[in-house]
């Protein structure tokens, strides 16, 4: 058995793989030897690379179902195969439920649930024609399993994404494995927008049992494992990458009142 994760000869697509968590995943897959295609609506300021290799960028609006189908057909045709899809693209602005109206919340659900469904269906059409099948990873969030004030639609979409992955894992077995990475807080270039300056980021990190936010590279390593042969019997699983979760607030309240 190999002692390292090897993805030599594999072709992977990472949606939203040009920055943040997506870039961390892209670099990890490149380091493991995969050919990586990243897609987003706009090109990155600079190519995403690792170990002297760079990912190929193709523009794509994931909300355009016809464009998504054409994109995966193109990847399969030009690269000869498709082994991995990582549904990473997503996100949400901070918006309370009574702000903005239902249509704005619906767009959050569209990006974080319907777009991964559309991409997975298109990828499956390519993977099912291969004897080796493939592997799909959903990038979920702890927001899908706890109250998420200010991001309720996002949390609801991520809850649905986890359920969707479990069902895909049953329907598409044994040819295609489907799993979810359930992420906690990750330190990306957008962290200051959510948590403030360095002191704010550090303070938020102290609420995590491991004492800090995750690095995108750590998410990438977990993803590379899930799509590799070392996880060949893992499907329909939700892997928590959240540093131990959140310390229950009642513990701090009880300590403060002693």
PDB file of N, CA and C in Angstrom, residues 37-43 56-62 67-68 71 74:
ATOM      1  N   UNK A  37      -8.471  21.278 -13.395  1.00  0.00           N
ATOM      2  CA  UNK A  37      -9.166  22.337 -14.119  1.00  0.00           C
ATOM      3  C   UNK A  37     -10.000  23.102 -13.108  1.00  0.00           C
ATOM      4  N   UNK A  38      -9.818  24.401 -13.057  1.00  0.00           N
ATOM      5  CA  UNK A  38     -10.612  25.226 -12.155  1.00  0.00           C
ATOM      6  C   UNK A  38     -11.557  26.086 -12.981  1.00  0.00           C
ATOM      7  N   UNK A  39     -12.701  26.398 -12.413  1.00  0.00           N
ATOM      8  CA  UNK A  39     -13.670  27.227 -13.119  1.00  0.00           C
ATOM      9  C   UNK A  39     -14.252  28.264 -12.175  1.00  0.00           C
ATOM     10  N   UNK A  40     -14.560  29.403 -12.738  1.00  0.00           N
ATOM     11  CA  UNK A  40     -15.205  30.500 -12.028  1.00  0.00           C
ATOM     12  C   UNK A  40     -15.720  31.460 -13.090  1.00  0.00           C
ATOM     13  N   UNK A  41     -16.499  32.429 -12.672  1.00  0.00           N
ATOM     14  CA  UNK A  41     -17.002  33.380 -13.658  1.00  0.00           C
ATOM     15  C   UNK A  41     -15.908  34.307 -14.165  1.00  0.00           C
ATOM     16  N   UNK A  42     -14.938  34.600 -13.296  1.00  0.00           N
ATOM     17  CA  UNK A  42     -13.858  35.502 -13.684  1.00  0.00           C
ATOM     18  C   UNK A  42     -12.513  34.812 -13.487  1.00  0.00           C
ATOM     19  N   UNK A  43     -11.532  35.107 -14.353  1.00  0.00           N
ATOM     20  CA  UNK A  43     -10.214  34.476 -14.212  1.00  0.00           C
ATOM     21  C   UNK A  43      -9.495  34.995 -12.969  1.00  0.00           C
ATOM     22  N   UNK A  56      -5.437  24.536 -14.966  1.00  0.00           N
ATOM     23  CA  UNK A  56      -6.036  25.156 -16.143  1.00  0.00           C
ATOM     24  C   UNK A  56      -7.299  25.891 -15.725  1.00  0.00           C
ATOM     25  N   UNK A  57      -7.478  27.101 -16.214  1.00  0.00           N
ATOM     26  CA  UNK A  57      -8.688  27.864 -15.903  1.00  0.00           C
ATOM     27  C   UNK A  57      -9.614  27.887 -17.110  1.00  0.00           C
ATOM     28  N   UNK A  58     -10.900  27.627 -16.859  1.00  0.00           N
ATOM     29  CA  UNK A  58     -11.941  27.784 -17.865  1.00  0.00           C
ATOM     30  C   UNK A  58     -13.079  28.576 -17.239  1.00  0.00           C
ATOM     31  N   UNK A  59     -13.570  29.603 -17.911  1.00  0.00           N
ATOM     32  CA  UNK A  59     -14.677  30.385 -17.341  1.00  0.00           C
ATOM     33  C   UNK A  59     -15.974  29.596 -17.354  1.00  0.00           C
ATOM     34  N   UNK A  60     -16.792  29.794 -16.312  1.00  0.00           N
ATOM     35  CA  UNK A  60     -18.067  29.083 -16.232  1.00  0.00           C
ATOM     36  C   UNK A  60     -18.979  29.765 -15.226  1.00  0.00           C
ATOM     37  N   UNK A  61     -20.229  29.962 -15.625  1.00  0.00           N
ATOM     38  CA  UNK A  61     -21.279  30.388 -14.709  1.00  0.00           C
ATOM     39  C   UNK A  61     -22.046  29.140 -14.310  1.00  0.00           C
ATOM     40  N   UNK A  62     -21.889  28.697 -13.072  1.00  0.00           N
ATOM     41  CA  UNK A  62     -22.482  27.450 -12.618  1.00  0.00           C
ATOM     42  C   UNK A  62     -24.005  27.493 -12.570  1.00  0.00           C
ATOM     43  N   UNK A  67     -24.424  25.622 -20.023  1.00  0.00           N
ATOM     44  CA  UNK A  67     -22.987  25.887 -20.014  1.00  0.00           C
ATOM     45  C   UNK A  67     -22.248  24.865 -19.159  1.00  0.00           C
ATOM     46  N   UNK A  68     -22.863  24.460 -18.059  1.00  0.00           N
ATOM     47  CA  UNK A  68     -22.243  23.461 -17.182  1.00  0.00           C
ATOM     48  C   UNK A  68     -22.109  22.124 -17.906  1.00  0.00           C
ATOM     49  N   UNK A  71     -19.365  22.401 -20.380  1.00  0.00           N
ATOM     50  CA  UNK A  71     -18.059  22.475 -19.719  1.00  0.00           C
ATOM     51  C   UNK A  71     -17.525  21.083 -19.408  1.00  0.00           C
ATOM     52  N   UNK A  74     -16.550  19.140 -22.424  1.00  0.00           N
ATOM     53  CA  UNK A  74     -15.270  19.642 -22.941  1.00  0.00           C
ATOM     54  C   UNK A  74     -14.100  19.098 -22.149  1.00  0.00           C
TER      55      UNK A  74
END
